[in-house]
Each structure stands twice: as structure tokens, then as C-alpha cells.
Coordinates of C-alpha atoms in Angstrom, one line a residue:
M1 CA -53.6 -14.4 -0.7
P2 CA -50.4 -14.0 -2.7
Q3 CA -49.0 -10.5 -2.9
P4 CA -46.5 -9.3 -5.5
F5 CA -42.8 -9.1 -4.4
G6 CA -42.0 -5.6 -3.4
S7 CA -45.5 -4.9 -1.9
W8 CA -45.4 -7.1 1.2
P9 CA -46.4 -5.3 4.4
S10 CA -43.4 -4.7 6.6
P11 CA -42.8 -3.6 10.2
F12 CA -39.5 -2.0 9.1
H13 CA -40.1 1.6 8.5
A14 CA -37.5 4.2 7.5
A15 CA -38.1 6.3 10.7
D16 CA -37.6 3.2 12.9
I17 CA -34.4 2.3 11.1
A18 CA -33.0 5.8 11.5
A19 CA -33.8 5.8 15.2
S20 CA -32.3 2.4 15.8
A21 CA -29.2 2.7 13.8
P22 CA -26.7 4.6 16.0
R23 CA -23.0 4.1 15.2
I24 CA -21.0 2.8 18.1
D25 CA -17.7 4.8 18.2
G26 CA -15.4 3.0 20.6
A27 CA -15.8 1.7 24.1
R28 CA -13.8 1.9 27.4
F29 CA -13.8 0.4 30.9
V30 CA -14.1 3.5 33.2
G31 CA -13.8 2.4 36.8
D32 CA -16.8 0.1 37.4
E33 CA -18.7 1.5 34.4
I34 CA -18.5 0.9 30.7
W35 CA -18.6 3.9 28.4
W36 CA -19.1 4.0 24.6
G37 CA -19.5 6.6 21.9
E38 CA -22.8 6.7 20.0
S39 CA -24.2 8.7 17.2
V40 CA -27.6 10.4 17.7
P41 CA -29.3 10.5 14.3
S42 CA -32.2 12.6 15.7
E43 CA -29.6 15.3 16.6
G44 CA -28.0 15.5 13.2
G45 CA -25.6 12.7 13.8
R46 CA -24.1 14.2 17.0
V47 CA -21.7 11.8 18.7
T48 CA -22.3 11.5 22.4
V49 CA -20.7 9.3 25.1
R50 CA -22.9 7.2 27.2
S51 CA -22.4 5.1 30.4
S52 CA -23.7 1.7 31.4
T53 CA -25.3 3.4 34.3
G54 CA -27.7 5.0 31.8
A55 CA -26.2 8.5 32.1
E56 CA -25.2 10.6 29.1
V57 CA -21.6 11.6 29.8
L58 CA -21.3 14.1 27.0
P59 CA -24.3 16.4 26.9
A60 CA -25.7 18.3 23.9
P61 CA -24.7 20.3 22.0
W62 CA -21.2 18.8 22.4
S63 CA -20.2 16.2 19.9
A64 CA -17.1 13.9 19.8
R65 CA -16.0 13.6 16.2
S66 CA -12.6 13.8 14.6
R67 CA -11.9 14.9 11.0
V68 CA -8.3 13.8 10.8
H69 CA -7.8 12.3 7.4
E70 CA -11.5 13.2 6.9
Y71 CA -12.7 9.8 8.2
G72 CA -11.6 10.5 11.8
G73 CA -11.8 7.9 14.5
G74 CA -10.5 7.8 18.1
S75 CA -12.4 10.9 19.0
W76 CA -12.6 10.3 22.7
T77 CA -11.1 8.4 25.6
A78 CA -11.4 8.5 29.4
D79 CA -9.5 7.7 32.6
A80 CA -10.6 5.5 35.6
D81 CA -11.8 8.5 37.5
G82 CA -14.4 9.3 34.9
I83 CA -12.6 12.2 33.2
L84 CA -13.5 12.4 29.5
Y85 CA -11.2 13.6 26.8
F86 CA -12.7 14.3 23.5
V87 CA -12.3 16.0 20.1
E88 CA -15.1 18.6 19.7
A89 CA -16.6 18.2 16.2
R90 CA -16.9 21.8 15.3
G91 CA -13.4 23.2 16.1
Q92 CA -11.5 19.9 16.3
Q93 CA -9.9 21.0 19.6
V94 CA -9.3 18.4 22.3
H95 CA -11.4 19.0 25.5
R96 CA -11.4 17.7 29.0
L97 CA -14.7 17.1 30.9
V98 CA -14.5 16.5 34.6
P99 CA -17.6 14.9 36.2
G100 CA -20.0 17.6 37.2
G101 CA -18.1 20.2 35.3
A102 CA -18.1 21.8 31.8
P103 CA -15.8 20.9 28.9
Q104 CA -12.5 22.8 28.9
P105 CA -10.2 23.1 25.9
L106 CA -6.8 21.4 26.1
T107 CA -5.5 22.5 22.7
A108 CA -5.5 25.8 20.8
P109 CA -7.9 26.5 17.9
G110 CA -6.6 25.4 14.5
P111 CA -5.3 21.9 14.0
A112 CA -7.6 18.8 14.0
H113 CA -7.0 15.9 16.4
G114 CA -8.0 12.3 16.5
G115 CA -6.8 8.8 17.5
L116 CA -6.8 9.8 21.2
R117 CA -5.1 7.4 23.6
L118 CA -4.7 7.8 27.3
Q119 CA -1.9 5.6 28.6
H120 CA -0.1 5.7 31.9
G121 CA -1.8 9.1 32.6
R122 CA -0.5 10.7 29.4
L123 CA -2.7 11.8 26.5
L124 CA -1.5 11.0 23.0
A125 CA -3.1 12.0 19.7
V126 CA -2.7 12.3 16.0
R127 CA -2.6 16.0 15.0
E128 CA -3.4 17.4 11.5
D129 CA -2.6 20.9 10.4
L130 CA -4.1 21.7 6.9
T131 CA -3.1 25.4 7.2
A132 CA 0.7 24.6 6.9
D133 CA 2.3 24.3 3.5
P134 CA 2.9 21.5 3.0
H135 CA 0.2 20.1 5.3
Q136 CA 1.7 18.7 8.5
R137 CA 0.7 15.8 10.7
A138 CA 2.2 14.6 13.9
I139 CA 2.1 12.2 16.9
V140 CA 1.7 14.5 19.8
E141 CA 1.4 14.4 23.6
I142 CA -1.2 16.9 25.1
P143 CA -0.9 18.2 28.6
T144 CA -4.0 17.3 30.6
D145 CA -3.8 20.5 32.7
G146 CA -5.0 22.8 29.9
S147 CA -1.7 24.7 29.6
A148 CA -1.6 24.0 25.8
A149 CA -4.9 25.8 25.2
D150 CA -3.1 29.1 25.5
D151 CA 0.4 28.0 24.7
P152 CA 0.6 25.6 21.7
S153 CA 4.3 25.0 22.4
A154 CA 3.3 23.0 25.5
V155 CA 2.2 20.2 23.2
R156 CA 5.1 17.7 22.9
V157 CA 5.7 16.5 19.3
H158 CA 7.1 12.9 19.1
A159 CA 7.0 12.6 15.3
Q160 CA 6.0 15.0 12.5
G161 CA 6.0 15.4 8.8
P162 CA 3.9 15.9 5.6
G163 CA 3.0 12.2 5.6
F164 CA 0.3 10.4 7.7
F165 CA 0.3 8.9 11.2
A166 CA -1.9 6.6 13.3
H167 CA -2.0 4.4 16.4
P168 CA 0.3 6.0 18.9
A169 CA 1.3 3.7 21.8
L170 CA 3.3 4.4 24.9
S171 CA 5.6 1.8 26.5
P172 CA 4.8 0.6 30.0
D173 CA 7.8 2.5 31.5
G174 CA 6.8 5.7 29.6
T175 CA 10.2 6.1 27.9
R176 CA 9.4 5.0 24.3
I177 CA 6.5 5.5 21.9
A178 CA 5.5 3.6 18.8
W179 CA 3.2 4.6 16.0
V180 CA 2.3 3.8 12.3
Q181 CA 3.4 6.1 9.5
W182 CA 3.1 6.2 5.7
Q183 CA 3.8 8.6 2.9
G184 CA 1.2 10.4 0.9
D185 CA 2.0 8.6 -2.4
R186 CA 0.8 5.3 -1.0
M187 CA -2.2 4.1 0.9
P188 CA -1.5 2.5 4.4
W189 CA -2.6 -1.0 3.2
E190 CA 0.0 -0.7 0.5
S191 CA 2.9 0.6 2.5
A192 CA 3.1 1.6 6.2
Q193 CA 5.8 1.4 8.8
V194 CA 6.1 1.2 12.5
G195 CA 8.0 4.1 14.0
I196 CA 9.7 3.9 17.4
A197 CA 11.2 6.8 19.3
R198 CA 12.7 7.3 22.7
V199 CA 10.7 10.1 24.3
G200 CA 12.7 13.3 23.7
G201 CA 15.4 11.3 21.9
E202 CA 16.3 9.3 18.8
A203 CA 13.8 7.6 16.5
A204 CA 13.9 4.7 14.0
V205 CA 11.6 3.0 11.5
M206 CA 11.0 -0.8 11.5
P207 CA 11.1 -2.8 8.2
T208 CA 7.4 -3.5 7.9
R209 CA 5.3 -3.8 4.8
A210 CA 1.8 -2.4 5.7
A211 CA 1.8 -2.3 9.5
L212 CA -1.1 -1.7 11.9
Q213 CA -1.7 -1.0 15.5
P214 CA 1.6 -1.3 17.5
E215 CA 1.0 -2.2 21.2
W216 CA 3.4 -2.7 24.0
A217 CA 3.0 -5.7 26.2
D218 CA 3.7 -5.4 29.9
D219 CA 7.1 -6.9 29.5
G220 CA 8.2 -4.3 27.1
E221 CA 7.8 -6.5 24.0
L222 CA 6.3 -4.7 21.0
L223 CA 3.4 -6.2 19.1
Y224 CA 2.0 -5.2 15.7
A225 CA 0.1 -6.5 12.7
D226 CA 1.8 -6.7 9.3
I227 CA 1.1 -8.4 5.9
P228 CA 4.5 -9.7 4.6
D229 CA 2.6 -12.4 2.6
D230 CA -1.1 -12.7 1.8
R231 CA -2.6 -12.0 5.3
W232 CA -2.3 -9.4 8.0
T233 CA -0.7 -11.4 10.9
L234 CA 0.3 -10.5 14.4
H235 CA 4.0 -10.1 15.0
R236 CA 6.2 -9.6 18.1
V237 CA 9.6 -8.1 18.4
E238 CA 11.9 -7.6 21.4
T239 CA 13.2 -4.1 21.3
T240 CA 16.1 -2.4 23.2
G241 CA 16.0 1.3 22.8
V242 CA 14.7 2.1 19.3
T243 CA 16.9 -0.3 17.4
P244 CA 14.9 -1.7 14.4
S245 CA 14.6 -5.4 14.0
T246 CA 12.4 -7.9 12.2
G247 CA 9.3 -9.2 14.0
I248 CA 8.4 -12.8 14.4
A249 CA 4.9 -13.9 13.2
I250 CA 2.5 -15.1 15.9
T251 CA 0.3 -18.1 14.8
P252 CA -0.2 -17.1 11.2
A253 CA -3.4 -18.4 9.5
D254 CA -5.4 -18.0 6.4
A255 CA -7.2 -15.0 7.9
D256 CA -6.5 -11.4 8.6
T257 CA -5.9 -9.6 11.8
G258 CA -6.5 -6.2 10.4
Y259 CA -7.8 -4.5 7.3
G260 CA -7.7 -1.1 5.6
L261 CA -6.7 1.7 7.9
W262 CA -9.5 4.1 7.1
V263 CA -10.2 5.3 10.6
L264 CA -8.0 5.9 13.6
G265 CA -9.9 4.1 16.3
N266 CA -10.0 0.4 15.1
R267 CA -8.4 -2.2 17.4
W268 CA -7.9 -5.6 15.9
Y269 CA -6.3 -7.1 19.0
Q270 CA -5.5 -6.4 22.7
P271 CA -2.6 -7.8 24.8
V272 CA -3.8 -9.1 28.2
A273 CA -1.8 -8.4 31.4
D274 CA -1.1 -12.2 31.9
G275 CA 0.7 -12.4 28.5
R276 CA -2.2 -13.7 26.4
I277 CA -3.5 -11.8 23.3
V278 CA -7.2 -11.5 22.2
A279 CA -7.4 -11.0 18.4
V280 CA -9.8 -10.8 15.5
R281 CA -9.3 -13.0 12.5
T282 CA -11.2 -12.2 9.3
N283 CA -11.9 -14.6 6.4
G284 CA -15.1 -13.1 5.0
R285 CA -16.6 -13.1 8.5
D286 CA -14.8 -12.5 11.8
E287 CA -13.9 -14.8 14.6
V288 CA -12.2 -13.8 17.9
V289 CA -9.4 -15.9 19.2
V290 CA -7.4 -16.1 22.5
I291 CA -3.7 -16.7 21.9
D292 CA -1.8 -18.2 24.9
Q293 CA 1.8 -17.3 25.7
D294 CA 3.0 -20.6 24.2
G295 CA 1.2 -19.9 20.9
R296 CA -1.8 -22.2 21.5
L297 CA -5.0 -20.8 20.2
R298 CA -8.7 -21.2 20.9
V299 CA -11.7 -19.6 19.3
L300 CA -13.8 -17.5 21.6
E301 CA -17.5 -17.9 20.9
V302 CA -18.9 -14.4 20.7
P303 CA -22.1 -12.9 19.2
G304 CA -20.3 -10.5 16.8
D305 CA -18.8 -11.8 13.6
G306 CA -18.5 -8.7 11.5
H307 CA -16.2 -5.6 11.8
V308 CA -15.3 -6.6 15.3
S309 CA -13.1 -4.2 17.2
I310 CA -11.5 -5.2 20.5
D311 CA -11.8 -1.8 22.1
D312 CA -10.5 -2.3 25.6
V313 CA -9.3 -4.9 28.2
Q314 CA -9.7 -5.1 31.9
G315 CA -8.4 -8.2 33.7
S316 CA -10.0 -11.1 31.8
R317 CA -12.7 -9.0 30.3
V318 CA -12.7 -7.4 26.9
L319 CA -15.0 -4.9 25.2
L320 CA -16.1 -5.9 21.7
T321 CA -18.0 -3.7 19.2
G322 CA -19.3 -4.9 15.9
T323 CA -22.1 -6.5 13.9
G324 CA -23.3 -10.1 13.7
S325 CA -25.0 -12.4 11.3
T326 CA -27.7 -13.3 13.9
V327 CA -27.6 -10.3 16.2
S328 CA -28.1 -6.5 15.9
P329 CA -25.0 -4.3 15.9
G330 CA -23.7 -3.8 19.5
L331 CA -21.2 -3.7 22.3
W332 CA -20.4 -6.7 24.4
S333 CA -18.4 -7.3 27.5
V334 CA -16.8 -10.8 27.2
D335 CA -14.9 -12.8 29.8
I336 CA -12.2 -14.6 27.9
D337 CA -11.9 -17.2 30.6
S338 CA -15.5 -18.2 31.1
G339 CA -16.7 -17.1 27.6
A340 CA -19.6 -15.3 29.1
A341 CA -20.8 -12.4 26.9
A342 CA -23.1 -9.6 28.1
A343 CA -24.7 -7.2 25.7
I344 CA -24.1 -3.6 26.9
V345 CA -25.9 -1.8 24.1
G346 CA -27.6 -3.5 21.1
G347 CA -26.2 -6.9 20.2
H348 CA -29.5 -8.7 20.7
P349 CA -30.7 -11.8 18.7
V350 CA -32.7 -10.8 15.7
D351 CA -36.0 -12.5 14.7
A352 CA -34.9 -15.1 12.1
A353 CA -38.4 -15.1 10.6
W354 CA -37.8 -11.5 9.4
M355 CA -34.0 -11.6 9.2
P356 CA -32.6 -15.1 8.5
P357 CA -28.8 -15.3 8.3
A358 CA -27.3 -14.2 5.0
Q359 CA -25.9 -17.0 2.9
P360 CA -22.3 -16.6 1.8
I361 CA -22.0 -17.4 -1.9
I362 CA -19.2 -17.6 -4.5
V363 CA -19.7 -17.0 -8.2
D364 CA -17.3 -17.5 -11.0
G365 CA -16.0 -14.2 -12.3
A366 CA -13.7 -13.1 -15.2
H367 CA -10.9 -12.6 -12.7
G368 CA -11.5 -15.5 -10.3
P369 CA -14.1 -16.3 -7.6
V370 CA -16.3 -13.5 -6.4
H371 CA -17.5 -13.5 -2.8
A372 CA -20.9 -12.2 -1.8
F373 CA -23.7 -12.5 0.8
A374 CA -27.3 -13.2 -0.3
Y375 CA -30.3 -12.0 1.6
A376 CA -33.4 -13.6 0.1
P377 CA -36.9 -12.0 0.6
A378 CA -38.1 -13.0 4.0
H379 CA -41.6 -12.6 5.6
P380 CA -43.3 -14.9 8.2
E381 CA -46.6 -14.7 6.4
A382 CA -46.5 -13.0 3.0
V383 CA -46.1 -15.1 -0.1
A384 CA -45.7 -14.1 -3.8
P385 CA -47.5 -15.6 -6.8
D386 CA -46.0 -18.9 -7.9
D387 CA -45.0 -17.5 -11.3
E388 CA -43.2 -14.4 -10.0
L389 CA -39.5 -14.1 -9.3
P390 CA -38.4 -11.4 -6.9
P391 CA -36.6 -8.1 -7.7
Y392 CA -33.1 -7.8 -6.2
I393 CA -30.7 -5.0 -5.3
V394 CA -27.0 -5.6 -5.7
F395 CA -25.2 -3.7 -2.9
V396 CA -21.7 -2.4 -3.7
H397 CA -19.6 -1.2 -0.7
G398 CA -17.3 1.8 -0.8
G399 CA -13.6 2.1 -0.3
P400 CA -13.1 0.3 -2.6
T401 CA -10.9 -1.6 -0.1
A402 CA -13.7 -2.1 2.4
H403 CA -15.7 -5.3 2.9
V404 CA -19.1 -6.6 4.1
T405 CA -19.6 -9.6 6.4
G406 CA -23.2 -10.7 5.9
A407 CA -24.4 -8.9 9.0
A408 CA -28.0 -8.8 10.2
S409 CA -29.3 -5.4 9.3
A410 CA -32.6 -3.6 9.7
G411 CA -31.5 -1.5 6.7
I412 CA -31.4 -4.7 4.6
A413 CA -34.6 -6.1 6.2
Y414 CA -36.2 -2.8 5.0
Y415 CA -36.0 -4.3 1.5
T416 CA -36.2 -8.1 2.1
S417 CA -39.3 -7.9 4.4
R418 CA -41.1 -6.2 1.5
G419 CA -40.1 -9.0 -1.0
I420 CA -37.0 -7.4 -2.5
G421 CA -33.8 -9.5 -2.2
V422 CA -30.4 -8.1 -1.5
L423 CA -27.0 -9.4 -2.7
D424 CA -24.1 -7.7 -0.9
V425 CA -20.9 -8.2 -3.0
N426 CA -17.3 -8.3 -1.9
Y427 CA -15.8 -7.6 -5.4
G428 CA -12.2 -8.0 -6.2
G429 CA -10.4 -5.3 -4.3
S430 CA -12.2 -6.0 -1.0
T431 CA -10.3 -6.7 2.2
G432 CA -11.1 -9.8 4.2
Y433 CA -10.0 -12.4 1.7
G434 CA -6.3 -11.9 1.5
R435 CA -3.9 -9.5 -0.2
A436 CA -4.1 -11.2 -3.6
Y437 CA -7.9 -10.8 -3.7
R438 CA -7.5 -7.1 -2.7
E439 CA -4.8 -6.5 -5.3
R440 CA -6.9 -7.7 -8.1
L441 CA -8.2 -4.1 -8.3
D442 CA -4.7 -2.6 -8.7
R443 CA -4.7 -0.5 -11.9
N444 CA -8.1 -2.1 -12.6
W445 CA -10.7 0.0 -10.8
G446 CA -13.6 0.3 -13.1
V447 CA -12.8 -3.1 -14.7
V448 CA -12.5 -5.8 -12.0
D449 CA -15.2 -4.3 -9.7
V450 CA -17.6 -3.9 -12.6
D451 CA -16.9 -7.4 -14.0
D452 CA -17.5 -8.9 -10.5
V453 CA -20.9 -7.2 -9.8
L454 CA -22.1 -8.0 -13.3
A455 CA -21.1 -11.7 -12.7
A456 CA -22.9 -11.7 -9.3
A457 CA -26.1 -10.3 -10.9
R458 CA -26.0 -12.7 -13.8
G459 CA -25.4 -15.6 -11.3
L460 CA -28.6 -14.6 -9.5
A461 CA -30.6 -14.6 -12.7
E462 CA -29.1 -17.8 -14.0
A463 CA -29.9 -19.6 -10.8
G464 CA -33.5 -18.6 -11.0
L465 CA -33.3 -16.6 -7.8
A466 CA -34.1 -13.2 -9.2
D467 CA -36.2 -11.6 -12.0
P468 CA -33.5 -10.7 -14.6
A469 CA -35.5 -7.7 -15.7
R470 CA -35.7 -6.3 -12.1
I471 CA -32.2 -6.3 -10.7
A472 CA -31.0 -2.9 -9.4
I473 CA -27.6 -1.9 -8.2
R474 CA -26.8 0.5 -5.3
G475 CA -23.6 1.9 -3.9
S476 CA -22.0 4.7 -2.0
S477 CA -18.8 6.7 -2.8
A478 CA -16.5 4.2 -4.5
G479 CA -19.5 1.9 -4.7
G480 CA -21.4 4.7 -6.5
W481 CA -18.7 4.7 -9.1
T482 CA -19.1 1.0 -9.6
V483 CA -22.9 1.5 -9.9
L484 CA -22.5 4.0 -12.7
A485 CA -19.7 2.2 -14.4
A486 CA -21.8 -1.0 -14.4
L487 CA -24.8 0.8 -15.9
V488 CA -22.4 2.0 -18.7
R489 CA -21.5 -1.6 -19.5
G490 CA -24.9 -2.8 -20.4
R491 CA -28.4 -3.7 -19.4
V492 CA -27.7 -6.4 -16.8
F493 CA -29.2 -3.9 -14.3
G494 CA -32.6 -2.3 -14.7
A495 CA -31.9 0.6 -12.4
G496 CA -29.1 2.3 -10.4
I497 CA -28.8 4.1 -7.1
S498 CA -25.7 6.1 -6.5
R499 CA -25.0 7.8 -3.2
Y500 CA -22.3 10.4 -3.6
G501 CA -20.7 8.3 -6.3
V502 CA -17.5 9.2 -8.2
T503 CA -18.3 10.0 -11.9
D504 CA -15.1 11.8 -13.2
L505 CA -11.7 10.5 -12.3
R506 CA -9.8 13.6 -13.4
A507 CA -12.0 15.9 -11.4
L508 CA -11.7 13.6 -8.4
A509 CA -7.9 13.6 -8.6
A510 CA -7.9 17.4 -8.7
D511 CA -10.6 18.0 -6.0
T512 CA -10.4 15.2 -3.4
H513 CA -8.8 15.5 0.0
D514 CA -5.2 14.7 1.1
F515 CA -5.7 11.2 2.4
E516 CA -6.9 9.9 -0.9
K517 CA -5.0 12.4 -3.2
E518 CA -2.7 9.7 -4.6
Y519 CA -5.1 6.7 -4.2
L520 CA -5.9 6.7 -7.9
N521 CA -2.3 6.1 -8.7
G522 CA -2.7 2.5 -7.5
L523 CA -6.3 2.0 -8.6
V524 CA -5.9 3.4 -12.1
G525 CA -2.4 4.8 -12.7
P526 CA -0.5 8.0 -12.2
L527 CA -1.2 11.2 -14.0
P528 CA -0.5 12.4 -16.7
E529 CA 0.7 9.0 -18.0
A530 CA -2.7 7.3 -17.3
E531 CA -4.9 10.2 -18.4
A532 CA -6.4 8.2 -21.2
L533 CA -7.6 5.5 -18.8
Y534 CA -9.0 8.2 -16.5
V535 CA -11.1 9.5 -19.3
E536 CA -12.0 6.0 -20.7
R537 CA -13.2 4.5 -17.5
S538 CA -15.1 7.5 -16.1
P539 CA -18.9 7.1 -16.1
L540 CA -19.2 10.8 -17.1
T541 CA -17.3 10.1 -20.3
N542 CA -19.7 7.3 -21.2
A543 CA -23.0 8.7 -19.9
D544 CA -24.4 8.3 -23.4
R545 CA -24.4 4.5 -22.8
I546 CA -26.6 4.7 -19.7
E547 CA -30.1 3.7 -20.7
V548 CA -31.8 2.9 -17.4
P549 CA -33.3 5.0 -14.6
V550 CA -30.8 6.4 -12.1
L551 CA -31.3 7.9 -8.6
L552 CA -28.5 10.2 -7.4
L553 CA -28.2 11.2 -3.7
Q554 CA -25.6 13.6 -2.6
G555 CA -24.4 15.5 0.5
A556 CA -23.9 19.2 0.0
D557 CA -20.8 19.4 2.2
D558 CA -18.9 16.3 1.0
P559 CA -15.1 17.0 0.8
V560 CA -14.3 13.5 -0.4
V561 CA -16.6 13.3 -3.4
P562 CA -17.7 16.9 -4.0
P563 CA -21.3 17.5 -5.2
S564 CA -19.9 18.6 -8.6
Q565 CA -19.4 14.8 -9.4
S566 CA -23.1 14.0 -9.0
E567 CA -24.2 17.2 -10.7
A568 CA -22.1 16.4 -13.8
I569 CA -23.7 13.0 -14.3
R570 CA -27.1 14.5 -13.6
D571 CA -26.6 17.1 -16.4
A572 CA -25.5 14.4 -18.8
L573 CA -28.5 12.2 -18.1
A574 CA -30.9 15.2 -18.3
A575 CA -29.4 16.2 -21.7
R576 CA -30.4 12.8 -23.1
G577 CA -33.7 12.6 -21.4
I578 CA -32.8 9.6 -19.3
D579 CA -35.1 9.0 -16.4
H580 CA -33.3 10.2 -13.2
E581 CA -33.9 11.7 -9.8
F582 CA -31.3 14.0 -8.1
V583 CA -31.4 15.0 -4.4
V584 CA -28.9 17.1 -2.5
Y585 CA -29.0 17.0 1.3
P586 CA -27.8 20.3 3.0
D587 CA -25.4 19.9 5.9
E588 CA -24.6 16.3 5.0
S589 CA -21.0 15.2 4.3
H590 CA -19.5 11.9 3.1
G591 CA -22.1 9.5 4.6
F592 CA -25.6 10.4 5.8
R593 CA -25.9 10.9 9.5
S594 CA -29.1 12.8 10.4
A595 CA -32.3 11.0 10.9
E596 CA -34.1 13.2 8.4
T597 CA -31.7 12.4 5.7
I598 CA -31.6 8.7 6.4
I599 CA -35.4 8.5 6.3
D600 CA -35.7 10.5 3.1
A601 CA -33.0 8.5 1.3
L602 CA -34.5 5.1 2.2
E603 CA -38.0 6.1 1.3
R604 CA -36.8 7.7 -2.0
E605 CA -34.9 4.5 -2.9
L606 CA -37.9 2.3 -2.2
G607 CA -40.3 4.5 -4.1
F608 CA -37.8 4.7 -7.0
L609 CA -37.5 1.0 -7.2
G610 CA -41.3 0.5 -7.1
R611 CA -41.9 3.1 -9.8
V612 CA -39.2 1.5 -12.1
F613 CA -40.0 -2.1 -11.4
G614 CA -43.7 -1.9 -11.3
F615 CA -44.7 -2.7 -7.7
R616 CA -46.4 -0.6 -5.1
P617 CA -44.3 -0.6 -1.9
E618 CA -45.8 -0.1 1.6
R619 CA -43.8 2.6 3.4

């Protein structure tokens, strides 16, 4: 018997999704084992380290999580003997854990650390001191004997300043170090340089545009990614000492090796000991390629094709983490010679009856083509009445310079299995489609992104794929801004869901954290010159034009988008009697991590949509 869209019975329950949605945070070959970082939603999002033997390497209550630049990354590493080095979440000190022992601090209380790398027996990190005036960050080398825990001067500083740093890399002979650096008035995808220093000696900066991930090959050649034209491309440069020179592009293509440097642990390529390079290339979705020494290239068939990180290499094997269009998120060990891929955690094929691959689509927008991935309602048995069109949710990613890849997702199947379609939009400003596509958003945040999601929603309705009266929009952080700004622009959307969304640009400029303090200069314009635009585009200014129901979800401890942003739009909606719901989650920051919060947020969203669009969802 036909059942209305939105009310189909589903095996995807919020509690199951929370339990099955750990975040993989890096992976390493450790002797004969493979280790990886993994969040534990049932323990408040604690990040543990696990082994392929089945053992938990980092026991509770310890948690490996960095807060450098707020988004962290690179919170742990290990050596071949099974010694773990990690950043403890609470105090941000680096600790050492010997097998069978207890964690011991390697750094003194105070500064935060992240981007850990253990190379040639030496431990490198990015250090951030927010107590200094001005704030200071540095590339440092931490003694592994614990001497710096009581004597901070034992930490060797290789580069330091009020700007930002990432991706330290030590040369094979241990005499030189490279890193990425940028100043606070630009974001790293706008302008970032490769720094090189002789250990204990002189330093120089290479003439790069927006560099990523310097790595030393075994022959002393320096590799890095840069974007001199429209795409991030691998480069190589022969260096003598620290003399800057111009790199030579390696097999450029209409695809990116790299994207926005939001976190410190991403690895878009790895040099292999025999001179080959394994690299990710992104054009909407990812592919992994092997580049021979003579420049010949072949595609490596791997399960993952979304947000793939090449975390480590051992001989001819590489460790890949990421998502896939036909597999669950996971970690794979891949032999680049034979092509054999073994799933270490997750990474298993999904049931296409419940999760068919997303369809990449392109719609015409006011500023050019708009890329998106469509997930139609899917159920092996349930059908809807012939005269009914499905409700849809338009998903809007954050960043705004992030991107989505059409990955299989239990979180999306939570909706599609109930008869609610999802359209995941890479609006202008997203990475993954070239610099020109990303720079559409420059000075046009609140314009291009909104135009693009409106065009995508209209395209669904005009194609007869969605009920035009039942299209909702959902986004987080910068995506929450686009949600609210789109609701201001008219009644294309029948409801909006904003998770910790930006509502007031002037307040954001005053209150947000260091890493994004000047981000708005490029997205909107500098203050005070562009103040009129800040006011004009802010959803809070135009809240009197929002006429549809809104669900607001917010973390109480969010330093990136403070709760005051959601509270302000709540008050404006309440003053006008607009249907809205407002939920604050204690102990949550920028992004929900605990199982309790994930469950509640999903169930609230589903119930909200059912109430607004007139269907009774099964939970």
C-alpha cells in the first residue's frame, strides 16, 4: 500500500547513526600494526587511538584533540616501537605514552599544540600561545625525554611570529626544516608561503601563492602543492641550503591536489621511497593517482573518492582515510603495485537498495554553473502515492570554502529512507572545482551562495523532482548563514534548519577567533569601509523578512560562532511570532560530537520537518 513521503519505515535510527559515525583522525603504520585516531560519540566525542590488533592504545579518559587554530588536526603520532605521542584535549600539552605505561607530559602547561610529526626520531609540532600579546605561533621541536615539561626553554623554536603555521617537515639528513606560513590578514587558500630553515641557522621564504604540505623526498628534493593558476598542483624544487627558488609543476591537470587548509593533519600526497608519488586529485570527487619518476601517471582504483587523505606510507603500501560514493567512511591499506585494498575500519560497501550513489548534477545559476549531488528518496519496498512529490532538504556545507563529494552517508539515508530527498550543494565559493569557482564568493558572501542554493532548489522543483511547497534548507556554521540569508530572500524554502549559523556579521567580526578574524575582509570587505554591506547582508538585519518556520541548534561553548548569534535571531523571530524552535546543547562546541547531542539534533530535525510539511515520520 502506498505510504506518504516522509513516513516510510526506516532501519536508520538516530541512535544507530550516532554510534556508527566515528570520525577517523589520521592513521599510521606502527611496526606490523596499523593505528588510527577515532572519535567516540558515546564518550562525549573523546578521541582515542586504536590498533588493528583490536587494542585501544589510548585509554579513557585521555583524549587526543588539538585546538590550534580552533579546528586542530594532527593531534597524535607514533613511532615504530609503539610509543604514542598525543595532544591531550583538556590542557593541550603533548604527552608520551609507552606501551604498558601511563601518559607523561612532554610540554609545560599553557600553549596549545597540534600538527604533530615524528620524523627521523624528532618530534615536530605547531605551537599556539594565546596568552601572549600579540598571540604567538611557532614551528617547534619537542624533546621526547620529557625535559621540556619542567623547562619550556628545552623546546627548540624553528620559526615563530604572530601569523600562522602548518605542516612542519624535516629533511632526510635532519639539517633543514620546511613548513607553511601565512599572515593573519589572509586565509591560507588566499596566500601562504613555504618557509625553509637550516636547523639552528638562517631561514628563507619561497615565492609560492597558496602553498600546502611541503615534504622532503629521500634525495633531498622538496615537494609541495601550490595554486599558481586555477588548480592546486604538485611542485618540486631542488634546494641547496635554504636558497629560495621557483618550483616546477608535476603533471598539472584540471583537478586539485589540495583544498582549504582548515585542519593541520590533512595529507594530499605522499612521496614513496623509490621516487614515486601517491597523490589525491579532486574535481568534485577524488581520485588517487601514482606518479612515476618520469612523470607518467596512472589512476589507482580505491574505494574512497571523497575527502581522501594519504596518511602514511610504508614500502609500497599507503594508508588512505576518507569517504566513498558506494562505501561507508573508512580507513584502507592499499598496495600501490598490486592495487589490493584492505578495509581496516569501516569502508565497507553500502546496500544500494537503501543508499544508491548520489547523482552529480549541474544547474544554471546567476553566476555560472552550480554543482550539487542529489540523493533521491530510496527504499527497497515503500512507495508513495502516484500524485505525490517528495519533500527535499537542501544541504549547505560550512566553510564556506569547504566542499561535499556525494559520499554515501547514513546521516543522509536517515532522511532518504523515510522518503525525504536531499540535495547537497557545492555553491560558488566551494573548493574542488578550481580557484575561479571558489573566488566567485570573494566580496559576495551572502549573494553568490544564496543565489546558488536558490537556483538549485528551483531546479529541483522545475524538473518535477520535488514538491515546491516542501523544500527545506539546512546548514551549519557558514552554511547556517546561507540558510538564514536564503530565507530572507523569499519563499523558495518552506522551512530552515540552522546549526550554529552566523546571523550578524559585525558581531562575528568582533567576537570570532584568531584564525578567521580577518576572513570577512575577503568574503564581504574590510571594516569600517564595508560596514554598510555587513549590515545589509546580515540575516539579523532582515529578520522581518523571514516568514517560514526555523529550527535553531547551537553549542553552548562555541568559540567560532558564539551562542549570541543564534540567540539574536531567536529573539527577532519570537518578537514577530514566527514559528521557531531553539535548542542549546551544553558542553558542545563548533560541531556536535556527543552521541546524546547527535541523536537529539537528528530527531528534532526530523520531527520539525514532519510538523511543518505535514507528514508523520517514523523515528
